[in-house]
């Protein structure tokens, strides 16, 4: 194809907070699909907190992005040309895609999407990696039981909002924290959380959690780290479980400044608390279980879903930065092309 397209590459590595100067929008050619390959037209791209870690030149469970190479993340696309057996023009797929309008891929790294009524973008959120993260962390890692007490932070975001709703569907007492009054209102009024608070307004987070959980917290779904994590550690119930999902408060720390670990860890010993980190991709067997549960909760109205959608590929860097600063309600998505 001799057509051109836009792509976004990593222009520099941030030291501390990421800004738009760390990305560059470029015009490039649409690649040709060879034998066994697919030409994809991108519909939606996902911006996720873990992508901030890939901007650093450090070894992790996913390799770093390279300077002048496209940013890569979750995306939903349509096959517009197929040179691979079993794949046809019009197939819809989800997989890791470059931040561009088109790309060429081998089928191996892609999953064909079933024809359902669900909007395509949901496969990057509630029906995709973030929804599955909520399920894995709450059920498989923290082994949450019906009727238990649950605390989740970043609760109005993609993962947290699903955690709270699954736990409510199990009859749990669920408290969420978020960074604005309107998010707090959304948690209790729309998502059915038992209670919620704005962490930015609180001078004593330990005391806030003590008031909400006078008998202690059975399950903490930790998305944030920092002072909220310390406050949760101080309020655990005996035999409580902490699913350590993310520590977004630290993701933009300056290079070489390892944020100090949480204080008060000795309290976990006496209370027999378990703390387990996890990466959702290490739990592939949970996908079917989450798909079935999500369908049931959606059908019975126990699960609702919000998205914040940025329009156009060029808006991806600002959408990513906004999400890291709390600008999103629900899942932050970038719409690249119309369905
Ligand atoms: P969200 O949709 O929740 O967006 C991130 C949110 O984090 C923001 O909206 C903001 O909400 C909150 N936040 C940012 N900085 C801070 C801070 N300093 N203190 C408190 N809250 C903050 O993102 P996701 O749902 O996609 O991800 C949530 C967490 O889950 C992240 O830590 C992510 O890395 C982790 N994750 C882990 C996975 C795993 O396999 N372990 C997989 C997927 C996600 P607010 O306005 O409330 O501040």
PDB file of C-alpha atoms in Angstrom, residues 84-286:
ATOM      1  CA  UNK A  84      -3.393 -15.876   6.691  1.00  0.00           C
ATOM      2  CA  UNK A  85      -5.421 -19.064   6.586  1.00  0.00           C
ATOM      3  CA  UNK A  86      -8.541 -18.989   8.756  1.00  0.00           C
ATOM      4  CA  UNK A  87      -8.642 -15.185   8.924  1.00  0.00           C
ATOM      5  CA  UNK A  88     -10.880 -12.986   6.795  1.00  0.00           C
ATOM      6  CA  UNK A  89     -11.421  -9.381   5.927  1.00  0.00           C
ATOM      7  CA  UNK A  90     -13.861  -7.961   8.483  1.00  0.00           C
ATOM      8  CA  UNK A  91     -12.663 -10.102  11.413  1.00  0.00           C
ATOM      9  CA  UNK A  92     -12.357  -8.087  14.612  1.00  0.00           C
ATOM     10  CA  UNK A  93      -9.363  -8.701  16.833  1.00  0.00           C
ATOM     11  CA  UNK A  94      -7.818  -7.643  20.132  1.00  0.00           C
ATOM     12  CA  UNK A  95      -4.091  -7.700  20.833  1.00  0.00           C
ATOM     13  CA  UNK A  96      -0.994  -5.622  21.422  1.00  0.00           C
ATOM     14  CA  UNK A  97      -0.921  -2.945  18.703  1.00  0.00           C
ATOM     15  CA  UNK A  98       1.373  -0.023  17.900  1.00  0.00           C
ATOM     16  CA  UNK A  99       0.009   3.493  18.434  1.00  0.00           C
ATOM     17  CA  UNK A 100      -0.781   4.006  14.753  1.00  0.00           C
ATOM     18  CA  UNK A 101      -3.783   3.899  12.460  1.00  0.00           C
ATOM     19  CA  UNK A 102      -2.826   0.658  10.716  1.00  0.00           C
ATOM     20  CA  UNK A 103      -0.435  -2.181  11.394  1.00  0.00           C
ATOM     21  CA  UNK A 104       0.627  -5.550  10.054  1.00  0.00           C
ATOM     22  CA  UNK A 105       0.532  -8.514  12.417  1.00  0.00           C
ATOM     23  CA  UNK A 106       0.807 -12.268  12.484  1.00  0.00           C
ATOM     24  CA  UNK A 107      -2.363 -13.928  13.811  1.00  0.00           C
ATOM     25  CA  UNK A 108      -0.511 -15.629  16.673  1.00  0.00           C
ATOM     26  CA  UNK A 109      -0.515 -12.572  18.921  1.00  0.00           C
ATOM     27  CA  UNK A 110      -4.158 -11.716  18.244  1.00  0.00           C
ATOM     28  CA  UNK A 111      -7.481 -12.971  19.580  1.00  0.00           C
ATOM     29  CA  UNK A 112     -10.487 -13.020  17.279  1.00  0.00           C
ATOM     30  CA  UNK A 113     -13.457 -11.316  18.914  1.00  0.00           C
ATOM     31  CA  UNK A 114     -16.790 -13.098  19.016  1.00  0.00           C
ATOM     32  CA  UNK A 115     -19.696 -11.316  17.333  1.00  0.00           C
ATOM     33  CA  UNK A 116     -21.579  -9.930  20.335  1.00  0.00           C
ATOM     34  CA  UNK A 117     -23.678  -6.890  21.083  1.00  0.00           C
ATOM     35  CA  UNK A 118     -20.969  -5.514  23.392  1.00  0.00           C
ATOM     36  CA  UNK A 119     -19.279  -2.352  22.088  1.00  0.00           C
ATOM     37  CA  UNK A 120     -15.845  -3.084  20.643  1.00  0.00           C
ATOM     38  CA  UNK A 121     -14.018  -0.879  23.127  1.00  0.00           C
ATOM     39  CA  UNK A 122     -15.284  -3.001  26.043  1.00  0.00           C
ATOM     40  CA  UNK A 123     -12.717  -5.633  25.039  1.00  0.00           C
ATOM     41  CA  UNK A 124     -10.067  -3.229  26.325  1.00  0.00           C
ATOM     42  CA  UNK A 125     -11.916  -2.703  29.595  1.00  0.00           C
ATOM     43  CA  UNK A 126     -14.580  -4.680  31.344  1.00  0.00           C
ATOM     44  CA  UNK A 127     -14.384  -7.639  28.927  1.00  0.00           C
ATOM     45  CA  UNK A 128     -10.623  -7.353  28.589  1.00  0.00           C
ATOM     46  CA  UNK A 129      -7.486  -7.054  30.681  1.00  0.00           C
ATOM     47  CA  UNK A 130      -8.737  -4.581  33.351  1.00  0.00           C
ATOM     48  CA  UNK A 131     -11.950  -6.547  34.031  1.00  0.00           C
ATOM     49  CA  UNK A 132      -9.984  -9.749  34.286  1.00  0.00           C
ATOM     50  CA  UNK A 133      -7.486  -8.054  36.635  1.00  0.00           C
ATOM     51  CA  UNK A 134     -10.333  -7.159  38.978  1.00  0.00           C
ATOM     52  CA  UNK A 135     -11.604 -10.747  38.967  1.00  0.00           C
ATOM     53  CA  UNK A 136      -8.192 -12.374  39.405  1.00  0.00           C
ATOM     54  CA  UNK A 137      -7.103 -10.027  42.197  1.00  0.00           C
ATOM     55  CA  UNK A 138     -10.322 -10.207  44.170  1.00  0.00           C
ATOM     56  CA  UNK A 139     -11.258 -13.866  43.727  1.00  0.00           C
ATOM     57  CA  UNK A 140      -8.103 -15.827  42.924  1.00  0.00           C
ATOM     58  CA  UNK A 141      -5.469 -13.801  44.778  1.00  0.00           C
ATOM     59  CA  UNK A 142      -7.382 -12.335  47.743  1.00  0.00           C
ATOM     60  CA  UNK A 143      -9.860 -15.262  47.859  1.00  0.00           C
ATOM     61  CA  UNK A 144     -12.663 -12.868  48.768  1.00  0.00           C
ATOM     62  CA  UNK A 145     -15.659 -14.586  50.378  1.00  0.00           C
ATOM     63  CA  UNK A 146     -19.318 -13.484  50.430  1.00  0.00           C
ATOM     64  CA  UNK A 147     -20.091 -11.000  53.192  1.00  0.00           C
ATOM     65  CA  UNK A 148     -16.492  -9.925  53.857  1.00  0.00           C
ATOM     66  CA  UNK A 149     -15.265  -6.333  54.202  1.00  0.00           C
ATOM     67  CA  UNK A 150     -13.347  -4.944  51.215  1.00  0.00           C
ATOM     68  CA  UNK A 151     -11.345  -1.767  50.602  1.00  0.00           C
ATOM     69  CA  UNK A 152     -10.340  -0.776  47.059  1.00  0.00           C
ATOM     70  CA  UNK A 153      -8.515   2.381  45.988  1.00  0.00           C
ATOM     71  CA  UNK A 154      -8.463   4.054  42.548  1.00  0.00           C
ATOM     72  CA  UNK A 155     -12.016   2.747  42.861  1.00  0.00           C
ATOM     73  CA  UNK A 156     -13.569   4.845  40.089  1.00  0.00           C
ATOM     74  CA  UNK A 157     -11.030   3.603  37.519  1.00  0.00           C
ATOM     75  CA  UNK A 158     -11.101   0.677  35.100  1.00  0.00           C
ATOM     76  CA  UNK A 159     -10.016  -2.029  37.542  1.00  0.00           C
ATOM     77  CA  UNK A 160     -11.281  -0.569  40.825  1.00  0.00           C
ATOM     78  CA  UNK A 161     -14.827   0.026  39.620  1.00  0.00           C
ATOM     79  CA  UNK A 162     -15.145  -3.637  38.624  1.00  0.00           C
ATOM     80  CA  UNK A 163     -13.589  -4.870  41.886  1.00  0.00           C
ATOM     81  CA  UNK A 164     -16.183  -2.962  43.898  1.00  0.00           C
ATOM     82  CA  UNK A 165     -19.099  -4.208  41.840  1.00  0.00           C
ATOM     83  CA  UNK A 166     -18.034  -7.866  41.938  1.00  0.00           C
ATOM     84  CA  UNK A 167     -17.620  -7.623  45.712  1.00  0.00           C
ATOM     85  CA  UNK A 168     -21.031  -5.961  46.111  1.00  0.00           C
ATOM     86  CA  UNK A 169     -22.609  -8.738  44.050  1.00  0.00           C
ATOM     87  CA  UNK A 170     -21.211 -11.144  46.685  1.00  0.00           C
ATOM     88  CA  UNK A 171     -22.829  -9.214  49.523  1.00  0.00           C
ATOM     89  CA  UNK A 172     -19.566  -7.711  50.725  1.00  0.00           C
ATOM     90  CA  UNK A 173     -19.275  -4.391  52.537  1.00  0.00           C
ATOM     91  CA  UNK A 174     -17.179  -2.376  50.076  1.00  0.00           C
ATOM     92  CA  UNK A 175     -15.516   0.991  50.633  1.00  0.00           C
ATOM     93  CA  UNK A 176     -13.789   2.749  47.746  1.00  0.00           C
ATOM     94  CA  UNK A 177     -11.520   5.764  47.597  1.00  0.00           C
ATOM     95  CA  UNK A 178     -11.097   8.154  44.697  1.00  0.00           C
ATOM     96  CA  UNK A 179      -9.604  11.554  43.959  1.00  0.00           C
ATOM     97  CA  UNK A 180     -12.663  13.800  43.507  1.00  0.00           C
ATOM     98  CA  UNK A 181     -16.078  14.363  45.051  1.00  0.00           C
ATOM     99  CA  UNK A 182     -17.835  13.566  41.788  1.00  0.00           C
ATOM    100  CA  UNK A 183     -16.024  10.209  41.597  1.00  0.00           C
ATOM    101  CA  UNK A 184     -17.003   9.493  45.212  1.00  0.00           C
ATOM    102  CA  UNK A 185     -20.622  10.256  44.399  1.00  0.00           C
ATOM    103  CA  UNK A 186     -20.401   7.971  41.351  1.00  0.00           C
ATOM    104  CA  UNK A 187     -19.100   5.107  43.521  1.00  0.00           C
ATOM    105  CA  UNK A 188     -21.993   5.172  45.962  1.00  0.00           C
ATOM    106  CA  UNK A 189     -24.823   6.360  43.722  1.00  0.00           C
ATOM    107  CA  UNK A 190     -24.102   4.568  40.440  1.00  0.00           C
ATOM    108  CA  UNK A 191     -21.861   1.637  41.300  1.00  0.00           C
ATOM    109  CA  UNK A 192     -23.519   0.709  44.604  1.00  0.00           C
ATOM    110  CA  UNK A 193     -20.436   0.882  46.837  1.00  0.00           C
ATOM    111  CA  UNK A 194     -21.365   0.708  50.542  1.00  0.00           C
ATOM    112  CA  UNK A 195     -19.341   3.883  51.194  1.00  0.00           C
ATOM    113  CA  UNK A 196     -16.624   5.984  49.568  1.00  0.00           C
ATOM    114  CA  UNK A 197     -14.294   8.857  50.369  1.00  0.00           C
ATOM    115  CA  UNK A 198     -12.101  11.402  48.593  1.00  0.00           C
ATOM    116  CA  UNK A 199      -8.543  10.562  49.674  1.00  0.00           C
ATOM    117  CA  UNK A 200      -7.312  14.040  48.727  1.00  0.00           C
ATOM    118  CA  UNK A 201      -9.489  15.596  51.468  1.00  0.00           C
ATOM    119  CA  UNK A 202      -8.256  13.404  54.307  1.00  0.00           C
ATOM    120  CA  UNK A 203      -5.499  14.340  56.726  1.00  0.00           C
ATOM    121  CA  UNK A 204      -5.649  11.010  58.605  1.00  0.00           C
ATOM    122  CA  UNK A 205      -6.325   8.097  56.256  1.00  0.00           C
ATOM    123  CA  UNK A 206      -5.771   5.539  59.037  1.00  0.00           C
ATOM    124  CA  UNK A 207      -8.568   7.083  61.045  1.00  0.00           C
ATOM    125  CA  UNK A 208     -10.885   7.239  58.009  1.00  0.00           C
ATOM    126  CA  UNK A 209     -10.435   3.513  57.391  1.00  0.00           C
ATOM    127  CA  UNK A 210     -10.838   2.766  61.115  1.00  0.00           C
ATOM    128  CA  UNK A 211     -14.203   4.517  61.047  1.00  0.00           C
ATOM    129  CA  UNK A 212     -15.349   2.596  57.977  1.00  0.00           C
ATOM    130  CA  UNK A 213     -13.996  -0.747  59.196  1.00  0.00           C
ATOM    131  CA  UNK A 214     -14.261  -0.879  63.002  1.00  0.00           C
ATOM    132  CA  UNK A 215     -13.671  -4.672  62.923  1.00  0.00           C
ATOM    133  CA  UNK A 216     -10.898  -4.500  60.338  1.00  0.00           C
ATOM    134  CA  UNK A 217     -10.609  -5.063  56.599  1.00  0.00           C
ATOM    135  CA  UNK A 218     -10.778  -8.635  55.292  1.00  0.00           C
ATOM    136  CA  UNK A 219      -9.663  -7.821  51.743  1.00  0.00           C
ATOM    137  CA  UNK A 220      -7.635  -4.908  50.397  1.00  0.00           C
ATOM    138  CA  UNK A 221      -7.382  -4.495  46.628  1.00  0.00           C
ATOM    139  CA  UNK A 222      -4.346  -2.235  46.401  1.00  0.00           C
ATOM    140  CA  UNK A 223      -4.039  -0.153  43.221  1.00  0.00           C
ATOM    141  CA  UNK A 224      -2.230   2.896  44.554  1.00  0.00           C
ATOM    142  CA  UNK A 225       0.460   2.360  47.205  1.00  0.00           C
ATOM    143  CA  UNK A 226       1.795   5.276  49.277  1.00  0.00           C
ATOM    144  CA  UNK A 227      -0.215   6.646  52.229  1.00  0.00           C
ATOM    145  CA  UNK A 228      -3.392   4.738  51.321  1.00  0.00           C
ATOM    146  CA  UNK A 229      -1.507   1.439  51.420  1.00  0.00           C
ATOM    147  CA  UNK A 230      -0.021   2.282  54.831  1.00  0.00           C
ATOM    148  CA  UNK A 231      -3.458   3.180  56.169  1.00  0.00           C
ATOM    149  CA  UNK A 232      -4.846  -0.142  54.916  1.00  0.00           C
ATOM    150  CA  UNK A 233      -1.970  -2.101  56.500  1.00  0.00           C
ATOM    151  CA  UNK A 234      -2.884  -0.546  59.859  1.00  0.00           C
ATOM    152  CA  UNK A 235      -6.505  -1.619  59.567  1.00  0.00           C
ATOM    153  CA  UNK A 236      -6.339  -5.262  58.510  1.00  0.00           C
ATOM    154  CA  UNK A 237      -8.526  -7.895  60.140  1.00  0.00           C
ATOM    155  CA  UNK A 238      -6.987 -11.126  61.430  1.00  0.00           C
ATOM    156  CA  UNK A 239      -6.349 -13.445  58.450  1.00  0.00           C
ATOM    157  CA  UNK A 240      -6.956 -10.543  56.062  1.00  0.00           C
ATOM    158  CA  UNK A 241      -5.601 -10.655  52.501  1.00  0.00           C
ATOM    159  CA  UNK A 242      -4.041  -7.893  50.440  1.00  0.00           C
ATOM    160  CA  UNK A 243      -3.993  -8.267  46.640  1.00  0.00           C
ATOM    161  CA  UNK A 244      -1.179  -5.990  45.502  1.00  0.00           C
ATOM    162  CA  UNK A 245      -2.309  -5.057  42.016  1.00  0.00           C
ATOM    163  CA  UNK A 246      -0.547  -1.750  41.408  1.00  0.00           C
ATOM    164  CA  UNK A 247       1.209   1.202  43.057  1.00  0.00           C
ATOM    165  CA  UNK A 248       0.349   4.024  40.696  1.00  0.00           C
ATOM    166  CA  UNK A 249       1.369   6.672  43.242  1.00  0.00           C
ATOM    167  CA  UNK A 250       4.992   5.646  42.549  1.00  0.00           C
ATOM    168  CA  UNK A 251       4.971   5.266  38.762  1.00  0.00           C
ATOM    169  CA  UNK A 252       6.199   8.806  38.070  1.00  0.00           C
ATOM    170  CA  UNK A 253       8.872   8.829  40.769  1.00  0.00           C
ATOM    171  CA  UNK A 254      12.184  10.350  39.730  1.00  0.00           C
ATOM    172  CA  UNK A 255      14.854   8.006  38.421  1.00  0.00           C
ATOM    173  CA  UNK A 256      17.065   6.532  41.117  1.00  0.00           C
ATOM    174  CA  UNK A 257      14.602   7.494  43.850  1.00  0.00           C
ATOM    175  CA  UNK A 258      13.114   4.206  44.940  1.00  0.00           C
ATOM    176  CA  UNK A 259      10.012   5.254  46.925  1.00  0.00           C
ATOM    177  CA  UNK A 260      10.251   4.017  50.543  1.00  0.00           C
ATOM    178  CA  UNK A 261       8.313   0.878  51.329  1.00  0.00           C
ATOM    179  CA  UNK A 262       5.123   1.080  53.386  1.00  0.00           C
ATOM    180  CA  UNK A 263       5.549   1.496  57.129  1.00  0.00           C
ATOM    181  CA  UNK A 264       3.789  -0.670  59.701  1.00  0.00           C
ATOM    182  CA  UNK A 265       4.435  -4.022  58.033  1.00  0.00           C
ATOM    183  CA  UNK A 266       5.025  -5.727  61.409  1.00  0.00           C
ATOM    184  CA  UNK A 267       1.290  -5.392  62.065  1.00  0.00           C
ATOM    185  CA  UNK A 268       0.705  -7.940  59.305  1.00  0.00           C
ATOM    186  CA  UNK A 269       2.561 -10.600  61.276  1.00  0.00           C
ATOM    187  CA  UNK A 270       0.441 -10.554  64.401  1.00  0.00           C
ATOM    188  CA  UNK A 271      -2.723 -10.419  62.344  1.00  0.00           C
ATOM    189  CA  UNK A 272      -1.728 -13.301  60.050  1.00  0.00           C
ATOM    190  CA  UNK A 273      -2.292 -11.146  56.987  1.00  0.00           C
ATOM    191  CA  UNK A 274      -1.162 -12.355  53.568  1.00  0.00           C
ATOM    192  CA  UNK A 275       0.131  -9.960  50.936  1.00  0.00           C
ATOM    193  CA  UNK A 276       0.419 -11.147  47.344  1.00  0.00           C
ATOM    194  CA  UNK A 277       1.400  -9.257  44.243  1.00  0.00           C
ATOM    195  CA  UNK A 278       0.123 -10.523  40.908  1.00  0.00           C
ATOM    196  CA  UNK A 279       0.257  -9.938  37.171  1.00  0.00           C
ATOM    197  CA  UNK A 280      -2.991 -10.769  35.436  1.00  0.00           C
ATOM    198  CA  UNK A 281      -1.354 -12.359  32.384  1.00  0.00           C
ATOM    199  CA  UNK A 282      -0.083 -15.134  34.654  1.00  0.00           C
ATOM    200  CA  UNK A 283      -3.680 -16.267  35.247  1.00  0.00           C
ATOM    201  CA  UNK A 284      -4.857 -17.230  31.730  1.00  0.00           C
ATOM    202  CA  UNK A 285      -7.165 -19.953  33.089  1.00  0.00           C
ATOM    203  CA  UNK A 286      -9.312 -17.286  34.760  1.00  0.00           C
TER     204      UNK A 286
END
